[in-house]
Amino acid sequence: MATIGIDINIAKTILEEGNLVAIPTETVYGLAGNAFNVDAVAKIFKAKNRPTFDPLIVHVDSFERLSEFTEELPAKAAQLTAAFWPGPLTILLKKKAIISDLVTAGLDTVAVRMPRHALTRELLKSLDFPLAAPSANPFGYISPTSAQHVNQQLGDKIEYILDGGECGVGLESTIVSFENEVPKILRLGGISTEEIEAVIGKVEVNSHSSSQPQAPGMLKSHYAPKKRILMIDALERVTEDFSTYGYLGFNVFDRRFKLENQILLSESENLNEAAKNLFGGLRALDQNPNINAIVVTFVPEKGLGRAINDRLRRATAK
Ligand code: AMP
Ligand code: MG
């Protein structure tokens, strides 16, 4: 198991040696390595068992650092970063040569973000390089929103987990591309479409999942528990007894399931709270030995609800 702690100097030393540290962010925990060191980046893919066609997000704490490895921001990108950085917004920018093809899966753009979590910002400030960091979970599984989640799954692959408590947003960042005239959201996330459009006007949303993704966050099946998982409307077709099924509800319990097998995302119908509880709730049901399948239900399709529903769709995709 990894050591869980709050010592930035330990994290810094490990990263400077070209090794990996799990870091807290406001979205989910990241598995971080030196983005300028291709060997460190290779370790990230290996530890996660992540296919190399799935590019990484690079984390910075300043625009000076950003300009070391990216070309200039398009105007609308600058407007968005002014509004939402530090925060759960990732933008795609043309990369400079210092960023290896491994980070970007051979693309000429690199995904970048300035995270908001104080501990990780302090760590980034202390380093001479930015951090490449995908979510700190085995590829395809539910994302981690606490240090303990990381330790459960990657604890034998990393030395140190920087403990920043529970993630405040609980969903991955929103990814925006500026390749076309109209910016495009490639992945729904912690900044809602409404918030983005309020700053830069109409955007396209790529909400269609596929098995041949343009961006791997678009993979059809992702964020999946180990147990069987199904949408509530699929329950009609279940012929076996489902008294051992677990239920991840939005605001109200469902009498068809045992009360102790149910978790609600937000009794007060607050979508931010629901987002924060989503991955932890799924994980708790997945780990509950009394449950052998998980039933989920969509939340209202607005604000962060769109991103929550996107994750539920992928978690239940075959
Ligand atoms: P994760 O950090 O695990 O949430 O995954 C990062 C996600 O960022 C990937 O799955 C991709 O969807 C996306 N991404 C990273 N770099 C690029 C890029 N250059 N172009 C498009 N999408 C990217
Ligand atoms: Mg991920």
PDB file of N, CA, C and O in Angstrom, residues 28-92:
ATOM      1  N   VAL A  28     -11.237  14.936  -9.577  1.00  0.00           N
ATOM      2  CA  VAL A  28     -11.004  13.605  -9.011  1.00  0.00           C
ATOM      3  C   VAL A  28      -9.508  13.529  -8.689  1.00  0.00           C
ATOM      4  O   VAL A  28      -8.759  14.452  -9.031  1.00  0.00           O
ATOM      5  N   TYR A  29      -9.056  12.469  -8.038  1.00  0.00           N
ATOM      6  CA  TYR A  29      -7.616  12.329  -7.783  1.00  0.00           C
ATOM      7  C   TYR A  29      -6.899  12.010  -9.085  1.00  0.00           C
ATOM      8  O   TYR A  29      -7.407  11.266  -9.937  1.00  0.00           O
ATOM      9  N   GLY A  30      -5.699  12.575  -9.234  1.00  0.00           N
ATOM     10  CA  GLY A  30      -4.909  12.337 -10.436  1.00  0.00           C
ATOM     11  C   GLY A  30      -3.688  11.499 -10.121  1.00  0.00           C
ATOM     12  O   GLY A  30      -3.181  11.494  -9.000  1.00  0.00           O
ATOM     13  N   LEU A  31      -3.216  10.777 -11.146  1.00  0.00           N
ATOM     14  CA  LEU A  31      -1.972  10.025 -11.028  1.00  0.00           C
ATOM     15  C   LEU A  31      -0.919  10.827 -11.791  1.00  0.00           C
ATOM     16  O   LEU A  31      -0.894  10.817 -13.020  1.00  0.00           O
ATOM     17  N   ALA A  32      -0.047  11.531 -11.045  1.00  0.00           N
ATOM     18  CA  ALA A  32       0.784  12.565 -11.657  1.00  0.00           C
ATOM     19  C   ALA A  32       2.221  12.143 -11.883  1.00  0.00           C
ATOM     20  O   ALA A  32       2.814  11.415 -11.087  1.00  0.00           O
ATOM     21  N   GLY A  33       2.777  12.644 -12.997  1.00  0.00           N
ATOM     22  CA  GLY A  33       4.197  12.488 -13.299  1.00  0.00           C
ATOM     23  C   GLY A  33       4.674  13.707 -14.064  1.00  0.00           C
ATOM     24  O   GLY A  33       3.859  14.481 -14.580  1.00  0.00           O
ATOM     25  N   ASN A  34       5.999  13.858 -14.133  1.00  0.00           N
ATOM     26  CA  ASN A  34       6.605  14.980 -14.861  1.00  0.00           C
ATOM     27  C   ASN A  34       6.210  14.936 -16.339  1.00  0.00           C
ATOM     28  O   ASN A  34       6.604  14.027 -17.065  1.00  0.00           O
ATOM     29  N   ALA A  35       5.464  15.936 -16.790  1.00  0.00           N
ATOM     30  CA  ALA A  35       4.962  15.939 -18.165  1.00  0.00           C
ATOM     31  C   ALA A  35       6.078  16.118 -19.193  1.00  0.00           C
ATOM     32  O   ALA A  35       5.893  15.830 -20.371  1.00  0.00           O
ATOM     33  N   PHE A  36       7.247  16.595 -18.754  1.00  0.00           N
ATOM     34  CA  PHE A  36       8.379  16.792 -19.672  1.00  0.00           C
ATOM     35  C   PHE A  36       9.294  15.562 -19.710  1.00  0.00           C
ATOM     36  O   PHE A  36      10.293  15.563 -20.414  1.00  0.00           O
ATOM     37  N   ASN A  37       8.981  14.564 -18.917  1.00  0.00           N
ATOM     38  CA  ASN A  37       9.834  13.379 -18.817  1.00  0.00           C
ATOM     39  C   ASN A  37       9.074  12.162 -19.369  1.00  0.00           C
ATOM     40  O   ASN A  37       8.152  11.647 -18.740  1.00  0.00           O
ATOM     41  N   VAL A  38       9.487  11.719 -20.548  1.00  0.00           N
ATOM     42  CA  VAL A  38       8.719  10.686 -21.235  1.00  0.00           C
ATOM     43  C   VAL A  38       8.702   9.360 -20.458  1.00  0.00           C
ATOM     44  O   VAL A  38       7.715   8.615 -20.501  1.00  0.00           O
ATOM     45  N   ASP A  39       9.762   9.100 -19.690  1.00  0.00           N
ATOM     46  CA  ASP A  39       9.771   7.863 -18.897  1.00  0.00           C
ATOM     47  C   ASP A  39       8.741   7.928 -17.774  1.00  0.00           C
ATOM     48  O   ASP A  39       8.063   6.934 -17.467  1.00  0.00           O
ATOM     49  N   ALA A  40       8.639   9.095 -17.166  1.00  0.00           N
ATOM     50  CA  ALA A  40       7.636   9.270 -16.111  1.00  0.00           C
ATOM     51  C   ALA A  40       6.235   9.121 -16.710  1.00  0.00           C
ATOM     52  O   ALA A  40       5.360   8.464 -16.126  1.00  0.00           O
ATOM     53  N   VAL A  41       6.045   9.701 -17.885  1.00  0.00           N
ATOM     54  CA  VAL A  41       4.732   9.610 -18.542  1.00  0.00           C
ATOM     55  C   VAL A  41       4.401   8.153 -18.879  1.00  0.00           C
ATOM     56  O   VAL A  41       3.272   7.691 -18.688  1.00  0.00           O
ATOM     57  N   ALA A  42       5.420   7.420 -19.319  1.00  0.00           N
ATOM     58  CA  ALA A  42       5.203   6.003 -19.644  1.00  0.00           C
ATOM     59  C   ALA A  42       4.758   5.223 -18.397  1.00  0.00           C
ATOM     60  O   ALA A  42       3.921   4.310 -18.486  1.00  0.00           O
ATOM     61  N   LYS A  43       5.293   5.617 -17.241  1.00  0.00           N
ATOM     62  CA  LYS A  43       4.898   4.936 -15.999  1.00  0.00           C
ATOM     63  C   LYS A  43       3.419   5.159 -15.684  1.00  0.00           C
ATOM     64  O   LYS A  43       2.767   4.299 -15.090  1.00  0.00           O
ATOM     65  N   ILE A  44       2.913   6.318 -16.055  1.00  0.00           N
ATOM     66  CA  ILE A  44       1.489   6.599 -15.813  1.00  0.00           C
ATOM     67  C   ILE A  44       0.617   5.608 -16.596  1.00  0.00           C
ATOM     68  O   ILE A  44      -0.296   4.990 -16.051  1.00  0.00           O
ATOM     69  N   PHE A  45       0.931   5.459 -17.872  1.00  0.00           N
ATOM     70  CA  PHE A  45       0.134   4.543 -18.708  1.00  0.00           C
ATOM     71  C   PHE A  45       0.207   3.124 -18.165  1.00  0.00           C
ATOM     72  O   PHE A  45      -0.789   2.397 -18.122  1.00  0.00           O
ATOM     73  N   LYS A  46       1.416   2.752 -17.724  1.00  0.00           N
ATOM     74  CA  LYS A  46       1.611   1.396 -17.239  1.00  0.00           C
ATOM     75  C   LYS A  46       0.812   1.156 -15.948  1.00  0.00           C
ATOM     76  O   LYS A  46       0.105   0.156 -15.822  1.00  0.00           O
ATOM     77  N   ALA A  47       0.935   2.089 -14.997  1.00  0.00           N
ATOM     78  CA  ALA A  47       0.266   1.899 -13.699  1.00  0.00           C
ATOM     79  C   ALA A  47      -1.249   1.817 -13.856  1.00  0.00           C
ATOM     80  O   ALA A  47      -1.921   1.087 -13.140  1.00  0.00           O
ATOM     81  N   LYS A  48      -1.781   2.575 -14.791  1.00  0.00           N
ATOM     82  CA  LYS A  48      -3.234   2.614 -14.992  1.00  0.00           C
ATOM     83  C   LYS A  48      -3.727   1.536 -15.947  1.00  0.00           C
ATOM     84  O   LYS A  48      -4.927   1.368 -16.125  1.00  0.00           O
ATOM     85  N   ASN A  49      -2.764   0.906 -16.635  1.00  0.00           N
ATOM     86  CA  ASN A  49      -3.124  -0.003 -17.716  1.00  0.00           C
ATOM     87  C   ASN A  49      -3.942   0.755 -18.771  1.00  0.00           C
ATOM     88  O   ASN A  49      -4.958   0.271 -19.263  1.00  0.00           O
ATOM     89  N   ARG A  50      -3.481   1.949 -19.059  1.00  0.00           N
ATOM     90  CA  ARG A  50      -4.212   2.833 -19.963  1.00  0.00           C
ATOM     91  C   ARG A  50      -3.654   2.683 -21.370  1.00  0.00           C
ATOM     92  O   ARG A  50      -2.442   2.708 -21.565  1.00  0.00           O
ATOM     93  N   PRO A  51      -4.522   2.527 -22.358  1.00  0.00           N
ATOM     94  CA  PRO A  51      -4.018   2.416 -23.731  1.00  0.00           C
ATOM     95  C   PRO A  51      -3.352   3.725 -24.156  1.00  0.00           C
ATOM     96  O   PRO A  51      -3.808   4.803 -23.762  1.00  0.00           O
ATOM     97  N   THR A  52      -2.290   3.637 -24.938  1.00  0.00           N
ATOM     98  CA  THR A  52      -1.539   4.843 -25.283  1.00  0.00           C
ATOM     99  C   THR A  52      -2.270   5.725 -26.297  1.00  0.00           C
ATOM    100  O   THR A  52      -1.805   6.806 -26.601  1.00  0.00           O
ATOM    101  N   PHE A  53      -3.417   5.280 -26.790  1.00  0.00           N
ATOM    102  CA  PHE A  53      -4.175   6.177 -27.673  1.00  0.00           C
ATOM    103  C   PHE A  53      -5.012   7.178 -26.865  1.00  0.00           C
ATOM    104  O   PHE A  53      -5.677   8.034 -27.415  1.00  0.00           O
ATOM    105  N   ASP A  54      -4.958   7.066 -25.545  1.00  0.00           N
ATOM    106  CA  ASP A  54      -5.764   7.931 -24.675  1.00  0.00           C
ATOM    107  C   ASP A  54      -4.875   9.020 -24.059  1.00  0.00           C
ATOM    108  O   ASP A  54      -4.164   8.768 -23.093  1.00  0.00           O
ATOM    109  N   PRO A  55      -4.900  10.243 -24.625  1.00  0.00           N
ATOM    110  CA  PRO A  55      -3.958  11.286 -24.185  1.00  0.00           C
ATOM    111  C   PRO A  55      -4.228  11.805 -22.783  1.00  0.00           C
ATOM    112  O   PRO A  55      -5.314  11.630 -22.237  1.00  0.00           O
ATOM    113  N   LEU A  56      -3.212  12.455 -22.208  1.00  0.00           N
ATOM    114  CA  LEU A  56      -3.290  12.913 -20.813  1.00  0.00           C
ATOM    115  C   LEU A  56      -3.541  14.416 -20.727  1.00  0.00           C
ATOM    116  O   LEU A  56      -3.229  15.156 -21.648  1.00  0.00           O
ATOM    117  N   ILE A  57      -4.052  14.842 -19.590  1.00  0.00           N
ATOM    118  CA  ILE A  57      -4.198  16.270 -19.309  1.00  0.00           C
ATOM    119  C   ILE A  57      -2.960  16.739 -18.554  1.00  0.00           C
ATOM    120  O   ILE A  57      -2.488  16.060 -17.638  1.00  0.00           O
ATOM    121  N   VAL A  58      -2.423  17.897 -18.961  1.00  0.00           N
ATOM    122  CA  VAL A  58      -1.254  18.458 -18.294  1.00  0.00           C
ATOM    123  C   VAL A  58      -1.702  19.602 -17.379  1.00  0.00           C
ATOM    124  O   VAL A  58      -2.482  20.465 -17.791  1.00  0.00           O
ATOM    125  N   HIS A  59      -1.224  19.556 -16.143  1.00  0.00           N
ATOM    126  CA  HIS A  59      -1.662  20.513 -15.119  1.00  0.00           C
ATOM    127  C   HIS A  59      -0.592  21.573 -14.852  1.00  0.00           C
ATOM    128  O   HIS A  59       0.579  21.232 -14.679  1.00  0.00           O
ATOM    129  N   VAL A  60      -1.034  22.822 -14.811  1.00  0.00           N
ATOM    130  CA  VAL A  60      -0.116  23.941 -14.573  1.00  0.00           C
ATOM    131  C   VAL A  60      -0.674  24.816 -13.444  1.00  0.00           C
ATOM    132  O   VAL A  60      -1.853  24.735 -13.103  1.00  0.00           O
ATOM    133  N   ASP A  61       0.214  25.664 -12.914  1.00  0.00           N
ATOM    134  CA  ASP A  61      -0.259  26.608 -11.900  1.00  0.00           C
ATOM    135  C   ASP A  61      -0.128  28.049 -12.381  1.00  0.00           C
ATOM    136  O   ASP A  61      -0.467  28.964 -11.659  1.00  0.00           O
ATOM    137  N   SER A  62       0.402  28.252 -13.604  1.00  0.00           N
ATOM    138  CA  SER A  62       0.580  29.631 -14.085  1.00  0.00           C
ATOM    139  C   SER A  62       0.563  29.665 -15.611  1.00  0.00           C
ATOM    140  O   SER A  62       0.799  28.651 -16.278  1.00  0.00           O
ATOM    141  N   PHE A  63       0.295  30.853 -16.137  1.00  0.00           N
ATOM    142  CA  PHE A  63       0.314  31.030 -17.589  1.00  0.00           C
ATOM    143  C   PHE A  63       1.749  31.036 -18.129  1.00  0.00           C
ATOM    144  O   PHE A  63       1.981  30.702 -19.283  1.00  0.00           O
ATOM    145  N   GLU A  64       2.710  31.406 -17.285  1.00  0.00           N
ATOM    146  CA  GLU A  64       4.125  31.365 -17.702  1.00  0.00           C
ATOM    147  C   GLU A  64       4.510  29.916 -18.009  1.00  0.00           C
ATOM    148  O   GLU A  64       5.111  29.617 -19.032  1.00  0.00           O
ATOM    149  N   ARG A  65       4.166  29.045 -17.077  1.00  0.00           N
ATOM    150  CA  ARG A  65       4.459  27.629 -17.293  1.00  0.00           C
ATOM    151  C   ARG A  65       3.754  27.122 -18.550  1.00  0.00           C
ATOM    152  O   ARG A  65       4.331  26.424 -19.374  1.00  0.00           O
ATOM    153  N   LEU A  66       2.515  27.508 -18.712  1.00  0.00           N
ATOM    154  CA  LEU A  66       1.722  27.064 -19.862  1.00  0.00           C
ATOM    155  C   LEU A  66       2.408  27.438 -21.179  1.00  0.00           C
ATOM    156  O   LEU A  66       2.480  26.635 -22.112  1.00  0.00           O
ATOM    157  N   SER A  67       2.929  28.665 -21.233  1.00  0.00           N
ATOM    158  CA  SER A  67       3.508  29.142 -22.499  1.00  0.00           C
ATOM    159  C   SER A  67       4.810  28.427 -22.838  1.00  0.00           C
ATOM    160  O   SER A  67       5.289  28.496 -23.965  1.00  0.00           O
ATOM    161  N   GLU A  68       5.386  27.699 -21.874  1.00  0.00           N
ATOM    162  CA  GLU A  68       6.599  26.925 -22.177  1.00  0.00           C
ATOM    163  C   GLU A  68       6.303  25.773 -23.136  1.00  0.00           C
ATOM    164  O   GLU A  68       7.187  25.314 -23.850  1.00  0.00           O
ATOM    165  N   PHE A  69       5.081  25.303 -23.128  1.00  0.00           N
ATOM    166  CA  PHE A  69       4.824  24.099 -23.938  1.00  0.00           C
ATOM    167  C   PHE A  69       3.587  24.183 -24.837  1.00  0.00           C
ATOM    168  O   PHE A  69       3.223  23.196 -25.477  1.00  0.00           O
ATOM    169  N   THR A  70       2.933  25.350 -24.877  1.00  0.00           N
ATOM    170  CA  THR A  70       1.790  25.500 -25.784  1.00  0.00           C
ATOM    171  C   THR A  70       1.914  26.785 -26.591  1.00  0.00           C
ATOM    172  O   THR A  70       2.565  27.742 -26.166  1.00  0.00           O
ATOM    173  N   GLU A  71       1.266  26.791 -27.752  1.00  0.00           N
ATOM    174  CA  GLU A  71       1.170  28.022 -28.551  1.00  0.00           C
ATOM    175  C   GLU A  71       0.090  28.887 -27.924  1.00  0.00           C
ATOM    176  O   GLU A  71      -0.633  28.467 -27.018  1.00  0.00           O
ATOM    177  N   GLU A  72      -0.022  30.082 -28.459  1.00  0.00           N
ATOM    178  CA  GLU A  72      -0.932  31.079 -27.875  1.00  0.00           C
ATOM    179  C   GLU A  72      -2.387  30.608 -27.787  1.00  0.00           C
ATOM    180  O   GLU A  72      -2.867  29.849 -28.628  1.00  0.00           O
ATOM    181  N   LEU A  73      -3.079  31.114 -26.791  1.00  0.00           N
ATOM    182  CA  LEU A  73      -4.489  30.764 -26.617  1.00  0.00           C
ATOM    183  C   LEU A  73      -5.358  31.486 -27.640  1.00  0.00           C
ATOM    184  O   LEU A  73      -5.218  32.691 -27.808  1.00  0.00           O
ATOM    185  N   PRO A  74      -6.284  30.767 -28.295  1.00  0.00           N
ATOM    186  CA  PRO A  74      -7.295  31.454 -29.100  1.00  0.00           C
ATOM    187  C   PRO A  74      -8.109  32.384 -28.175  1.00  0.00           C
ATOM    188  O   PRO A  74      -8.181  32.138 -26.964  1.00  0.00           O
ATOM    189  N   ALA A  75      -8.740  33.412 -28.763  1.00  0.00           N
ATOM    190  CA  ALA A  75      -9.434  34.422 -27.946  1.00  0.00           C
ATOM    191  C   ALA A  75     -10.481  33.806 -27.010  1.00  0.00           C
ATOM    192  O   ALA A  75     -10.557  34.151 -25.829  1.00  0.00           O
ATOM    193  N   LYS A  76     -11.260  32.881 -27.547  1.00  0.00           N
ATOM    194  CA  LYS A  76     -12.316  32.304 -26.701  1.00  0.00           C
ATOM    195  C   LYS A  76     -11.750  31.419 -25.592  1.00  0.00           C
ATOM    196  O   LYS A  76     -12.337  31.319 -24.508  1.00  0.00           O
ATOM    197  N   ALA A  77     -10.611  30.831 -25.861  1.00  0.00           N
ATOM    198  CA  ALA A  77      -9.951  30.038 -24.815  1.00  0.00           C
ATOM    199  C   ALA A  77      -9.495  30.964 -23.686  1.00  0.00           C
ATOM    200  O   ALA A  77      -9.622  30.633 -22.500  1.00  0.00           O
ATOM    201  N   ALA A  78      -8.983  32.119 -24.068  1.00  0.00           N
ATOM    202  CA  ALA A  78      -8.531  33.089 -23.062  1.00  0.00           C
ATOM    203  C   ALA A  78      -9.712  33.571 -22.222  1.00  0.00           C
ATOM    204  O   ALA A  78      -9.595  33.721 -21.000  1.00  0.00           O
ATOM    205  N   GLN A  79     -10.856  33.768 -22.875  1.00  0.00           N
ATOM    206  CA  GLN A  79     -12.046  34.179 -22.107  1.00  0.00           C
ATOM    207  C   GLN A  79     -12.450  33.098 -21.106  1.00  0.00           C
ATOM    208  O   GLN A  79     -12.815  33.389 -19.973  1.00  0.00           O
ATOM    209  N   LEU A  80     -12.390  31.858 -21.558  1.00  0.00           N
ATOM    210  CA  LEU A  80     -12.797  30.758 -20.669  1.00  0.00           C
ATOM    211  C   LEU A  80     -11.827  30.582 -19.503  1.00  0.00           C
ATOM    212  O   LEU A  80     -12.253  30.372 -18.368  1.00  0.00           O
ATOM    213  N   THR A  81     -10.528  30.683 -19.788  1.00  0.00           N
ATOM    214  CA  THR A  81      -9.582  30.506 -18.676  1.00  0.00           C
ATOM    215  C   THR A  81      -9.722  31.660 -17.686  1.00  0.00           C
ATOM    216  O   THR A  81      -9.618  31.448 -16.474  1.00  0.00           O
ATOM    217  N   ALA A  82      -9.989  32.870 -18.201  1.00  0.00           N
ATOM    218  CA  ALA A  82     -10.179  34.012 -17.294  1.00  0.00           C
ATOM    219  C   ALA A  82     -11.374  33.761 -16.372  1.00  0.00           C
ATOM    220  O   ALA A  82     -11.351  34.110 -15.200  1.00  0.00           O
ATOM    221  N   ALA A  83     -12.382  33.107 -16.918  1.00  0.00           N
ATOM    222  CA  ALA A  83     -13.595  32.874 -16.119  1.00  0.00           C
ATOM    223  C   ALA A  83     -13.463  31.665 -15.184  1.00  0.00           C
ATOM    224  O   ALA A  83     -13.988  31.690 -14.075  1.00  0.00           O
ATOM    225  N   PHE A  84     -12.782  30.611 -15.624  1.00  0.00           N
ATOM    226  CA  PHE A  84     -12.886  29.338 -14.888  1.00  0.00           C
ATOM    227  C   PHE A  84     -11.587  28.755 -14.337  1.00  0.00           C
ATOM    228  O   PHE A  84     -11.609  27.694 -13.719  1.00  0.00           O
ATOM    229  N   TRP A  85     -10.448  29.374 -14.593  1.00  0.00           N
ATOM    230  CA  TRP A  85      -9.196  28.871 -14.005  1.00  0.00           C
ATOM    231  C   TRP A  85      -8.852  29.672 -12.766  1.00  0.00           C
ATOM    232  O   TRP A  85      -9.019  30.901 -12.804  1.00  0.00           O
ATOM    233  N   PRO A  86      -8.324  29.062 -11.737  1.00  0.00           N
ATOM    234  CA  PRO A  86      -8.210  27.615 -11.592  1.00  0.00           C
ATOM    235  C   PRO A  86      -9.586  26.975 -11.421  1.00  0.00           C
ATOM    236  O   PRO A  86     -10.436  27.533 -10.729  1.00  0.00           O
ATOM    237  N   GLY A  87      -9.754  25.809 -12.025  1.00  0.00           N
ATOM    238  CA  GLY A  87     -11.043  25.125 -11.925  1.00  0.00           C
ATOM    239  C   GLY A  87     -11.161  23.987 -12.916  1.00  0.00           C
ATOM    240  O   GLY A  87     -10.220  23.702 -13.667  1.00  0.00           O
ATOM    241  N   PRO A  88     -12.328  23.317 -12.923  1.00  0.00           N
ATOM    242  CA  PRO A  88     -12.494  22.073 -13.696  1.00  0.00           C
ATOM    243  C   PRO A  88     -12.751  22.274 -15.193  1.00  0.00           C
ATOM    244  O   PRO A  88     -13.699  21.746 -15.743  1.00  0.00           O
ATOM    245  N   LEU A  89     -11.892  23.055 -15.815  1.00  0.00           N
ATOM    246  CA  LEU A  89     -11.977  23.309 -17.256  1.00  0.00           C
ATOM    247  C   LEU A  89     -10.660  22.902 -17.903  1.00  0.00           C
ATOM    248  O   LEU A  89      -9.597  23.368 -17.471  1.00  0.00           O
ATOM    249  N   THR A  90     -10.731  22.044 -18.919  1.00  0.00           N
ATOM    250  CA  THR A  90      -9.543  21.666 -19.683  1.00  0.00           C
ATOM    251  C   THR A  90      -9.700  22.200 -21.100  1.00  0.00           C
ATOM    252  O   THR A  90     -10.778  22.077 -21.696  1.00  0.00           O
ATOM    253  N   ILE A  91      -8.640  22.813 -21.621  1.00  0.00           N
ATOM    254  CA  ILE A  91      -8.702  23.306 -23.006  1.00  0.00           C
ATOM    255  C   ILE A  91      -7.626  22.607 -23.834  1.00  0.00           C
ATOM    256  O   ILE A  91      -6.598  22.173 -23.309  1.00  0.00           O
ATOM    257  N   LEU A  92      -7.897  22.502 -25.119  1.00  0.00           N
ATOM    258  CA  LEU A  92      -6.919  21.901 -26.020  1.00  0.00           C
ATOM    259  C   LEU A  92      -6.182  23.015 -26.742  1.00  0.00           C
ATOM    260  O   LEU A  92      -6.802  23.897 -27.332  1.00  0.00           O
TER     261      LEU A  92
END
